[in-house]
Short mmCIF file of C-alpha atoms in Angstrom, two decimals:
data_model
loop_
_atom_site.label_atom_id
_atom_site.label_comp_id
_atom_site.label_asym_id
_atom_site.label_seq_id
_atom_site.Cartn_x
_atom_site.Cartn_y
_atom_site.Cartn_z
CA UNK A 697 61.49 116.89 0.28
CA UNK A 698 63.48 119.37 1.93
CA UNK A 699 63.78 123.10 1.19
CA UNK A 700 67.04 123.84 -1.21
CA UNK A 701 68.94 126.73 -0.12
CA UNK A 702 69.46 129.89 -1.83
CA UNK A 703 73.19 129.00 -2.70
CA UNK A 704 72.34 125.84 -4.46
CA UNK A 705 69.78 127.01 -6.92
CA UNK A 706 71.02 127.45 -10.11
CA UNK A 707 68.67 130.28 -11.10
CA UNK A 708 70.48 132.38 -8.63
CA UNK A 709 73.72 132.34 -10.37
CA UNK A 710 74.28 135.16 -12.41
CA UNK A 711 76.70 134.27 -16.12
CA UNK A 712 79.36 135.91 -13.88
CA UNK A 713 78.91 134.02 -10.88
CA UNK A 714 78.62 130.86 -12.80
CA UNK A 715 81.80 131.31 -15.37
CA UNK A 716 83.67 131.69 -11.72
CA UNK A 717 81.93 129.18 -9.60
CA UNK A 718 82.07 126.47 -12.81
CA UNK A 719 86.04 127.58 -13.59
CA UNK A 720 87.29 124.75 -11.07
CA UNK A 721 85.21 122.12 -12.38
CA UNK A 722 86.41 122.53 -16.40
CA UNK A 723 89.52 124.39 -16.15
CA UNK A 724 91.25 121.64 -17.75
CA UNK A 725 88.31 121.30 -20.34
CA UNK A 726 89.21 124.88 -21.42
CA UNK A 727 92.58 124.51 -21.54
CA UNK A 728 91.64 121.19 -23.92
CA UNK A 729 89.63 123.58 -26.34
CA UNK A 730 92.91 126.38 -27.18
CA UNK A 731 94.86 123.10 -28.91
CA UNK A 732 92.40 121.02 -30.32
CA UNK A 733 89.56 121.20 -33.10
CA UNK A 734 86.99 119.53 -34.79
CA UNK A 735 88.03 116.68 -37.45
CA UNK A 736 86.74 116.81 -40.40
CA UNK A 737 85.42 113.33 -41.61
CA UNK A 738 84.76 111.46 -44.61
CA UNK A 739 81.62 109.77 -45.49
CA UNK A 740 82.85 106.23 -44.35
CA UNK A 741 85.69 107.04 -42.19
CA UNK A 742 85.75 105.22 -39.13
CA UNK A 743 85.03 107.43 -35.58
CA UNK A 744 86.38 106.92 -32.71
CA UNK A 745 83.96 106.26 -30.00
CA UNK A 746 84.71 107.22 -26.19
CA UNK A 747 82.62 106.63 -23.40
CA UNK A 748 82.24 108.49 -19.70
CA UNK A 749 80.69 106.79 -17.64
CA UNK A 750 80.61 102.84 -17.48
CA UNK A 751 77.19 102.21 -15.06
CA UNK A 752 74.27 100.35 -15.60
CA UNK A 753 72.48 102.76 -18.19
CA UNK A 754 76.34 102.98 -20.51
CA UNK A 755 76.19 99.56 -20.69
CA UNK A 756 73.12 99.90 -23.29
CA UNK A 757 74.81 102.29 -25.26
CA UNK A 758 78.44 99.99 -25.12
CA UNK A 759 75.71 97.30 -26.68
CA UNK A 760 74.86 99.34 -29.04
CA UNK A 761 77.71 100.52 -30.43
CA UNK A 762 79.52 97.19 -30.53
CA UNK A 763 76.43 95.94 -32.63
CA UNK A 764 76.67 98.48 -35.13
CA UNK A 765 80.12 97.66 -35.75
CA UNK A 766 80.60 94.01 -35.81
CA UNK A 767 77.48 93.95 -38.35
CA UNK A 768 78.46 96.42 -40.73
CA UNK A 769 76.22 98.91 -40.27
CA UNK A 770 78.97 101.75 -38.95
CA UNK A 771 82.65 101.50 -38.88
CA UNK A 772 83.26 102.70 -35.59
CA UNK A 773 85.35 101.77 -33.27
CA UNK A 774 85.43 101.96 -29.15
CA UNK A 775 88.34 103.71 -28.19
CA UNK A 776 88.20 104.57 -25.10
CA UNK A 777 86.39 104.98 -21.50
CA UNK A 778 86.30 106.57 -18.39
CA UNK A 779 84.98 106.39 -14.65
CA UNK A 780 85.86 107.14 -11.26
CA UNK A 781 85.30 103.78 -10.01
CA UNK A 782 87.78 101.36 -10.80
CA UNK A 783 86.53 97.90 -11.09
CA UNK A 784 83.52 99.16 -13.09
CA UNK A 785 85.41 100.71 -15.92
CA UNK A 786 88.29 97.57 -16.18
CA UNK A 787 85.00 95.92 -16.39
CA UNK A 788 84.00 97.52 -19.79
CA UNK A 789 87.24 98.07 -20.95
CA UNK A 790 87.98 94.23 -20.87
CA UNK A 791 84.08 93.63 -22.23
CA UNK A 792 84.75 96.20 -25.54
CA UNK A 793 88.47 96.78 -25.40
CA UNK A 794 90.06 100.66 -25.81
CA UNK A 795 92.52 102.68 -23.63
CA UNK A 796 90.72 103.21 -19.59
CA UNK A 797 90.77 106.79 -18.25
CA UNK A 798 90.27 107.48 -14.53
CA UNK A 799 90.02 111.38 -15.56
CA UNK A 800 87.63 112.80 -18.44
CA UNK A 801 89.92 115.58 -19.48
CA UNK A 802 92.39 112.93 -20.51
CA UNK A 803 89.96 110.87 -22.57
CA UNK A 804 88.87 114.02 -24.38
CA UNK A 805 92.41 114.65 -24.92
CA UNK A 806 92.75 111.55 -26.63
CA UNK A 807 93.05 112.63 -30.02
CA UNK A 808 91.54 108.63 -30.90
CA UNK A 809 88.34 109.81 -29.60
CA UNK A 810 86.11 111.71 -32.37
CA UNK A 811 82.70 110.65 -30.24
CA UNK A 812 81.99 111.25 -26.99
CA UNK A 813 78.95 109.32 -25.11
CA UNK A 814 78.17 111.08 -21.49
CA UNK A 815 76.52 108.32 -19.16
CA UNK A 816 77.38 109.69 -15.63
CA UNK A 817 75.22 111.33 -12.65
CA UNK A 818 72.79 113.75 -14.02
CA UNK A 819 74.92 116.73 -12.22
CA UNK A 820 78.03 116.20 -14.01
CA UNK A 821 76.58 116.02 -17.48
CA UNK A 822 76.67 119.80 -18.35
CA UNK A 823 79.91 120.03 -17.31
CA UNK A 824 81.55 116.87 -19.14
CA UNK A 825 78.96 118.10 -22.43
CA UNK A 826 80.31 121.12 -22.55
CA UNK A 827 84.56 120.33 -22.31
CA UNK A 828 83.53 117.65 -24.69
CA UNK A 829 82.51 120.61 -27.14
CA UNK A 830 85.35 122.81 -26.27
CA UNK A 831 87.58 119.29 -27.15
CA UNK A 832 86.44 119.11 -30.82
CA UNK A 833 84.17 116.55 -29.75
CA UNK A 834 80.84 115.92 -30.98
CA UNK A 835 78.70 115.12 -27.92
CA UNK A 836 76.30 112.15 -26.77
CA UNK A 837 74.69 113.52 -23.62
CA UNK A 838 72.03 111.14 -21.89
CA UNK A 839 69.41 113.07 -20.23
CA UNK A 840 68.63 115.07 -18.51
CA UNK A 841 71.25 117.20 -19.42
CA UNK A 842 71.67 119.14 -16.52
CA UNK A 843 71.20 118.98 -12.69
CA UNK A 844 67.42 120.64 -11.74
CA UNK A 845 69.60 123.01 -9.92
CA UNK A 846 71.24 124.03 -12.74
CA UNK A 847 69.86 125.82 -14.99
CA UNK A 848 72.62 128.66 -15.48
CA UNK A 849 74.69 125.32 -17.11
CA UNK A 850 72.18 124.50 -18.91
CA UNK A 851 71.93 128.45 -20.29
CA UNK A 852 75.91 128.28 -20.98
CA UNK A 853 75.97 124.66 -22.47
CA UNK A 854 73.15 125.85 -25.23
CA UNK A 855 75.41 128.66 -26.10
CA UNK A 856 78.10 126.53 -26.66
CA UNK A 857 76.61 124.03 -28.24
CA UNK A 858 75.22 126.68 -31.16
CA UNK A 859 78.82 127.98 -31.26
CA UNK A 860 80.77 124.62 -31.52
CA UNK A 861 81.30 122.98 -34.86
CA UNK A 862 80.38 119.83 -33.47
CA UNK A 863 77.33 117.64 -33.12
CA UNK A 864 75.48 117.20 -30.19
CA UNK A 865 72.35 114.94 -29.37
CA UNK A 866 70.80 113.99 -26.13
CA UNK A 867 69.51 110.64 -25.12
CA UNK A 868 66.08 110.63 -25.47
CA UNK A 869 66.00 107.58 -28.11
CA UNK A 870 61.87 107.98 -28.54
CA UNK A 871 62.86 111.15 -30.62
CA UNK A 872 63.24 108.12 -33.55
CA UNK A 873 59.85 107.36 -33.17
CA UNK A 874 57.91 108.98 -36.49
CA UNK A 875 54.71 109.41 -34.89
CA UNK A 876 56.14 112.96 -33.60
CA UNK A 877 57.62 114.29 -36.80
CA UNK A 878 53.88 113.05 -38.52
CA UNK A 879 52.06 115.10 -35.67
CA UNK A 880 54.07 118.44 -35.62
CA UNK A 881 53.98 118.02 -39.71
CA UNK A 882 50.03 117.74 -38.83
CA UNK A 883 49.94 120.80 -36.02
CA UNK A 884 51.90 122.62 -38.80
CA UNK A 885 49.66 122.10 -41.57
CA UNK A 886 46.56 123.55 -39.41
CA UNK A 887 44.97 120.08 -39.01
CA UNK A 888 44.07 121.10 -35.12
CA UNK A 889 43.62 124.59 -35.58
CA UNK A 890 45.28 126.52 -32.94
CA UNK A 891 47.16 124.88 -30.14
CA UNK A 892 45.66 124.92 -26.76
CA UNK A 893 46.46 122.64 -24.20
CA UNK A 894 48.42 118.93 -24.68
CA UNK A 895 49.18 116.52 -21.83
CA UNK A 896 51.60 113.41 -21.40
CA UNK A 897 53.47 112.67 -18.26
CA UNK A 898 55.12 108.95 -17.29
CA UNK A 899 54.35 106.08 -15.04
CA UNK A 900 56.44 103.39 -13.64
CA UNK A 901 56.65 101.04 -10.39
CA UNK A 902 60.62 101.68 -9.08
CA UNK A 903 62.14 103.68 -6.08
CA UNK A 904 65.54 103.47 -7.02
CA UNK A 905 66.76 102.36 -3.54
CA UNK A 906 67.75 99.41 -2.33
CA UNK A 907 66.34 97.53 -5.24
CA UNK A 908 66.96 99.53 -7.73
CA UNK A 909 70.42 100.77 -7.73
CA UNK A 910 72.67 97.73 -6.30
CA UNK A 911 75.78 98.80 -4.49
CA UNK A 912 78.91 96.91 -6.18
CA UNK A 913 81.03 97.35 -2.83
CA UNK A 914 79.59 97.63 0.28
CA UNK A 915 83.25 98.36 1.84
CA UNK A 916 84.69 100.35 -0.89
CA UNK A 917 86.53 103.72 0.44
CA UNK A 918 87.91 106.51 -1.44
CA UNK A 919 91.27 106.53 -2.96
CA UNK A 920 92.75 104.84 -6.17
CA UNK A 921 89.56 102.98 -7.42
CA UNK A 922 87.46 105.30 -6.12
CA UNK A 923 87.06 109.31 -7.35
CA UNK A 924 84.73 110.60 -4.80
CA UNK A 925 85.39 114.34 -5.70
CA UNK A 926 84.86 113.62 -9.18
CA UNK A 927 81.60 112.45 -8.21
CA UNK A 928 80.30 115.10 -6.15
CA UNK A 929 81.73 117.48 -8.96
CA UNK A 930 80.01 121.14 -8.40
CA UNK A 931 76.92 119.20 -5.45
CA UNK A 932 77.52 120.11 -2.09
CA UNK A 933 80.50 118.51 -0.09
CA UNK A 934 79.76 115.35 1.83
CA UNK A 935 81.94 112.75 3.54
CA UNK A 936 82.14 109.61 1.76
CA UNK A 937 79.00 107.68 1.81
CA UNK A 938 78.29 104.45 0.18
CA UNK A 939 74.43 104.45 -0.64
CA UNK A 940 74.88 108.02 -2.39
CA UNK A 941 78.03 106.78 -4.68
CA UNK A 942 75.80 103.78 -5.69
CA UNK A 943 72.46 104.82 -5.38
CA UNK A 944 72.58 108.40 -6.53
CA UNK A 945 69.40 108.12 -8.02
CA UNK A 946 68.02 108.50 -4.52
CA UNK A 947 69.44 112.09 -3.65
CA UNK A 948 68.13 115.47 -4.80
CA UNK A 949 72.44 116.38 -4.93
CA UNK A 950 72.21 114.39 -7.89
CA UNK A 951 68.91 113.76 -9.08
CA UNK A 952 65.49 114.82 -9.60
CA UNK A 953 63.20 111.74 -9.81
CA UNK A 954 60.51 112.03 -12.42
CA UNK A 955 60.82 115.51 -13.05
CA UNK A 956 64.29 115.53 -14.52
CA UNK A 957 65.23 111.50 -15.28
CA UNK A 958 61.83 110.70 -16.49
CA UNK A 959 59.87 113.33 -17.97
CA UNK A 960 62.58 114.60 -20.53
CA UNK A 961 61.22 111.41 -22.46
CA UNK A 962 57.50 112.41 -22.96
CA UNK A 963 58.08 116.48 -22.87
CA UNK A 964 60.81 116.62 -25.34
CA UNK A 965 58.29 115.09 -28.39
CA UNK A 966 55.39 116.93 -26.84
CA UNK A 967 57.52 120.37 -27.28
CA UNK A 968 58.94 119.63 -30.48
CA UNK A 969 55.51 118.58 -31.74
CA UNK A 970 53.96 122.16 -30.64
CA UNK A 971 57.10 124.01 -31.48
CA UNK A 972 57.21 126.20 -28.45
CA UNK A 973 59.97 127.33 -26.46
CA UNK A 974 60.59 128.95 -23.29
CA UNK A 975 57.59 128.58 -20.61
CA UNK A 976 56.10 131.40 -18.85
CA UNK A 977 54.97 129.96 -15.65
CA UNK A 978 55.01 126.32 -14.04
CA UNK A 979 53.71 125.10 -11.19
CA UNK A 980 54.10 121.18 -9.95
CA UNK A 981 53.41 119.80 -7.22
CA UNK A 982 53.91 116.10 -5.63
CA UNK A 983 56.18 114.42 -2.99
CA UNK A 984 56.89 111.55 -1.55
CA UNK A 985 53.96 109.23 -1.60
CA UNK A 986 55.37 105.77 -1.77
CA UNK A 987 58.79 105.76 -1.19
CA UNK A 988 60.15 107.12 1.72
CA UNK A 989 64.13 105.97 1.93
CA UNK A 990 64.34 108.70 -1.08
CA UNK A 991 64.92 112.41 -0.76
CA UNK A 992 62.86 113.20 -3.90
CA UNK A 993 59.34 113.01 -5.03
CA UNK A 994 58.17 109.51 -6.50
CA UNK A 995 55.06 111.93 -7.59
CA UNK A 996 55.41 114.51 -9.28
CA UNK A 997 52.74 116.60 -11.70
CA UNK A 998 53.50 120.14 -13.61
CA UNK A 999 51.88 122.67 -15.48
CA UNK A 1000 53.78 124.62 -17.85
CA UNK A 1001 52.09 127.85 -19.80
CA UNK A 1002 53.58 129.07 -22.57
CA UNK A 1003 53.46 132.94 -24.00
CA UNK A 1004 51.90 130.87 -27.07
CA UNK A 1005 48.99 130.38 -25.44
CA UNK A 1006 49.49 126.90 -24.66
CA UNK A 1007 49.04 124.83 -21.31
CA UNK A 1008 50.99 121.54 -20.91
CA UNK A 1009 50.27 119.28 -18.30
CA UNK A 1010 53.18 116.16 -17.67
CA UNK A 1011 51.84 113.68 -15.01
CA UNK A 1012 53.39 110.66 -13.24
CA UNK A 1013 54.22 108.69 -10.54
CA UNK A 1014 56.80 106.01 -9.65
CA UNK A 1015 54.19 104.10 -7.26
CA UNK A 1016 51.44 102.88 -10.22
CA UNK A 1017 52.97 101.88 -14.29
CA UNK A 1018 49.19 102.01 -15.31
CA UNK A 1019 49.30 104.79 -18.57
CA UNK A 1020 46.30 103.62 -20.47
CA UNK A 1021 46.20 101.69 -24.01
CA UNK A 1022 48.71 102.73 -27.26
CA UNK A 1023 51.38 104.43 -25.29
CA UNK A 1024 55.05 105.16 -27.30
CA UNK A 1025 57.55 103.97 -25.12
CA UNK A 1026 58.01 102.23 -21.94
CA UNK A 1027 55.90 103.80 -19.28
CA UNK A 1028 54.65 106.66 -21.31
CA UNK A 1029 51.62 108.11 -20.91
CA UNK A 1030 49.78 108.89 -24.59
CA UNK A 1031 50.13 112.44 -25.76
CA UNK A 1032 47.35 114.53 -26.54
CA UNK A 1033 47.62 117.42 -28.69
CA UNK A 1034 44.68 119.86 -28.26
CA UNK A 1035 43.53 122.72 -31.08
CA UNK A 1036 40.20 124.68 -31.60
CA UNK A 1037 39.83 122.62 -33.83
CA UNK A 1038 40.17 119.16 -32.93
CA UNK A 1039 42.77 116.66 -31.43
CA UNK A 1040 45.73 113.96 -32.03
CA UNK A 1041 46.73 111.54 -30.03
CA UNK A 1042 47.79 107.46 -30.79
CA UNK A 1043 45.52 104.16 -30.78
CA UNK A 1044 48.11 101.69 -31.37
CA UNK A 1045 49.58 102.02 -34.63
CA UNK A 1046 47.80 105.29 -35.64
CA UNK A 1047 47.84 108.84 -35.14
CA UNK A 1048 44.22 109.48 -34.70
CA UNK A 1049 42.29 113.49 -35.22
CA UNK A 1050 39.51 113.35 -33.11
CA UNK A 1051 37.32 117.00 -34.34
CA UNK A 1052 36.19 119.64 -31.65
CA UNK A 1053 32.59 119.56 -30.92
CA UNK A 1054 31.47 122.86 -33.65
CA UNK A 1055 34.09 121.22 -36.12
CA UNK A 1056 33.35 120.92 -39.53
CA UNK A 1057 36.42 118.66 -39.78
CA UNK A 1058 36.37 114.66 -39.96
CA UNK A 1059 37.86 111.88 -37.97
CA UNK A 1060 40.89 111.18 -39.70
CA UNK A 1061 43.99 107.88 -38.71
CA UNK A 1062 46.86 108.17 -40.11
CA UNK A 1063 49.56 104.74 -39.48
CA UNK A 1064 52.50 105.85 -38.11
CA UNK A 1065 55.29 104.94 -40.30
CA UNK A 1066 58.12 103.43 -37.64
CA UNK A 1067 58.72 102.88 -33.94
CA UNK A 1068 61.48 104.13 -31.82
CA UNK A 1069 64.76 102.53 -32.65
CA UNK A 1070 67.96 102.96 -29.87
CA UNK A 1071 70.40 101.79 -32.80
CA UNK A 1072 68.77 103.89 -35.24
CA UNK A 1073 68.68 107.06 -33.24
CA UNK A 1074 72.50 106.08 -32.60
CA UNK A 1075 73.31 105.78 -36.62
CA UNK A 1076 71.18 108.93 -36.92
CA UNK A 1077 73.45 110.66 -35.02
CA UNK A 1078 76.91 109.67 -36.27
CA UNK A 1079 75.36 110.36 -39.58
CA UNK A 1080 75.60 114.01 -38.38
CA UNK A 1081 78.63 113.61 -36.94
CA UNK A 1082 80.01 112.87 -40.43
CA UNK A 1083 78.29 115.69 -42.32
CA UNK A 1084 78.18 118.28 -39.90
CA UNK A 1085 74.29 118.79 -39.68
CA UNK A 1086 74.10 120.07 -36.07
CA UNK A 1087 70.19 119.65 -36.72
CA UNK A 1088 70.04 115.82 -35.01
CA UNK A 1089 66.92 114.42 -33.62
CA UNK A 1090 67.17 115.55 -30.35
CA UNK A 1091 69.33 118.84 -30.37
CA UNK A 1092 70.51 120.64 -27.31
CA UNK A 1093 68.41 124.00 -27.95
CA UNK A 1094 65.56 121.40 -27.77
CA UNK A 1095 66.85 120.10 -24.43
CA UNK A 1096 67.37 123.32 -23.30
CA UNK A 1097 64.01 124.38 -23.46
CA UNK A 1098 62.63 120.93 -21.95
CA UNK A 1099 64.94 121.24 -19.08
CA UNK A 1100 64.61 124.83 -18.21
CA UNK A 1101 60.69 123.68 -17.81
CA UNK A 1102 61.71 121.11 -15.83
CA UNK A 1103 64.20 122.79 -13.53
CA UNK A 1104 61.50 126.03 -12.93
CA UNK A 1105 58.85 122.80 -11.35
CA UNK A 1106 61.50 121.32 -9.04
CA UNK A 1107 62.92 124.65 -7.85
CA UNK A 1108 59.25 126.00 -7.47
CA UNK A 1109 58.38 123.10 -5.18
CA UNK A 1110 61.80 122.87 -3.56
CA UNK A 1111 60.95 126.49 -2.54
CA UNK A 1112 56.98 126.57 -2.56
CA UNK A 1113 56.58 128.92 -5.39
CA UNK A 1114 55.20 129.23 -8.49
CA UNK A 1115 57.86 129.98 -10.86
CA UNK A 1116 57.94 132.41 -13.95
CA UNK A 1117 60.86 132.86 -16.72
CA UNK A 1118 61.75 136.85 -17.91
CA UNK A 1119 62.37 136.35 -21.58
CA UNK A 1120 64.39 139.37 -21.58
CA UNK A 1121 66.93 138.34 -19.01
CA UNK A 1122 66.72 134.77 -20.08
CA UNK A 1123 66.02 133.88 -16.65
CA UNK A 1124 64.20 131.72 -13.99
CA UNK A 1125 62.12 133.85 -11.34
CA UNK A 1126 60.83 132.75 -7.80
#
């Protein structure tokens, strides 16, 4: 992986220099935000769903949506969508129906549009999250929400997020999974004594090259169908180029491989679990071990102290899906929650407490009362959108802390550094 420049990493940026540098990118968001405001909704009113983004990973959510609706179980309608290629978006729009934006700023001023669900490049999430907010909108975000570059985003997008009256959850769906709430309910009550060390991570066969990410158009150019500024959005300018419009998962400009697409998944219940925030030092390490048409790691392993007291160690690879038995969720590796005085982790169905050896306490199971549901987390969250509980399952202070972790790995090993977070300054330090 090659070294990132000073002028790309996000920790850099001071709130000045970001405000200035981000102005370009969501000056129309802002101006969105002076006319419009949050609607208030009734109990059963019907919401107005708009999507941006219409690629592979929407096309769950567009699924999801439509099935709530035509059986009953939300009156929602799709409204709306967006993209910045063409044929993909007429695509969806003749699949689900609703009006077809080439621009985001005019779907979020479609006053139609009380929902927004963000399903785009990982780089322009922050960005699209945070107009969305300034819209009235309540906010969808798949994860990661930010770019690992940009963690001065992720900073501002938190701040709005607590400020906005609107709702905002991100996309990891395993947040429905009960096992979670049951174990921080169990770290709470003092069932582990205090926490030590935990450890999850995710594993998966994929490269996300030529297999993984098919390019629709091999001759597609720029122009009318084809937003290639909108793509490349606040990354560094390149000339039009295929592979990186289709495959983007390949290129660190818009992705981070494990670290920031993956791990969000398995670190978000692990931190929520513990209740800890901010780290104070992470290391990872890792690289390219299978995969070479890539520019970032298929391997990649962190270790994350927290001021707390508290080690957390998120492991995985994209060349080997072996996690061992009574993992939650596709490829994830089984958490383990450490405490002087004992353990929890999952066999199966169960959360097991496995005592510390000097432990007067017992083995204890307790069955874990439901499994991770995508259209439940989705009704969860319009369920919040209706009351106005900003408290949904997987909050953006939540994902703020998860990706700040993440973001101080990848630019310590973009950089070969160990990387450490000033509390005071609320900022990332090489």
């Amino acid at each position: 992986m090659k070294k990132t420049s000073k002028s790309v990493v996000g920790s850099r940026l001071n709130r000045r220099q970001f405000l200035r540098e981000a102005g370009g990118v969501t000056a129309a968001g802002m101006v969105l935000s002076s006319s419009l405001s949050t609607r208030v909704l009734g109990a059963n009113e019907r919401l107005g769903i708009g999507f941006i983004g219409c690629g592979g990973r929407s096309g769950a959510h567009f699924q999801a949506l439509h099935w709530l609706k035509t059986q009953g179980k939300e009156p929602i309608e799709i409204v709306a969508a967006c993209d910045a290629y063409r044929p993909r978006l007429k695509q969806r729009i003749e699949g689900y129906g609703g009006k077809a934006y080439m621009d985001y700023h005019e779907l979020l001023a479609d006053p139609a549009v009380d929902v927004v669900c963000i399903a785009t490049p990982d780089h322009l999430h922050g960005y699209q999250a945070m107009d969305a907010l300034k819209a009235g909108k309540h906010v969808y975000c798949e994860k990661p929400v930010t770019h690992w570059r940009q963690f001065e985003l992720t900073k501002e997008l938190a701040k709005v997020a607590r400020e906005s009256k609107c709702v905002m959850q991100l996309g990891t769906q395993g947040m429905f999974d009960s096992a979670w709430h049951q174990m921080r309910k169990l770290v709470v009550d003092g069932l582990i004594g205090k926490p030590i060390h935990a450890e999850c991570g995710y594993f998966r066969v994929g490269d996300w090259g030529e297999r993984g990410m098919p390019i629709d158009d091999p001759n597609v150019k720029p122009g009318e169908d084809l937003n290639w500024e909108a793509f490349l959005g606040d990354s560094p300018k390149r000339p039009f180029d295929v592979s990186r419009y289709f495959r983007w998962r390949m290129y660190e400009d818009y992705a981070g491989g494990p670290s920031t697409d993956l791990f969000p998944h398995s670190l978000t219940p692990v931190l929520y679990i513990l209740g800890v925030k901010m780290p104070s030092t992470v290391v990872a390490t890792g690289g390219k071990f299978r995969y070479q048409e890539r520019e970032i790691p298929d391997t990649y392993n962190t270790l994350i102290d927290y001021p707390e007291g508290i080690t957390v160690a998120v492991l995985g690879t994209q060349g080997n899906n072996y996690f061992g038995t009574g993992g939650r969720g596709a490829g994830g590796r089984i958490p383990i929650i450490r405490g002087w005085d004992g353990s929890l982790t999952i066999q199966g169905k169960e959360i097991v407490f496995a005592p510390a050896e000097g432990s007067d306490k017992k083995e204890q199971r307790f069955a874990i009362e439901h499994d991770e549901d995508f259209t439940g987390f989705w009704k969860s969250f319009l369920t919040c959108c209706r009351s106005g509980k900003k408290e949904t399952l997987s909050p953006m202070d939540l994902a703020y802390h998860v990706q700040t972790a993440m973001q101080m790995g990848m630019l310590g090993l973009t950089q070969g550094k160990v990387a450490r977070f000033d509390p005071q300054k609320e900022q990332i330090v090489l």
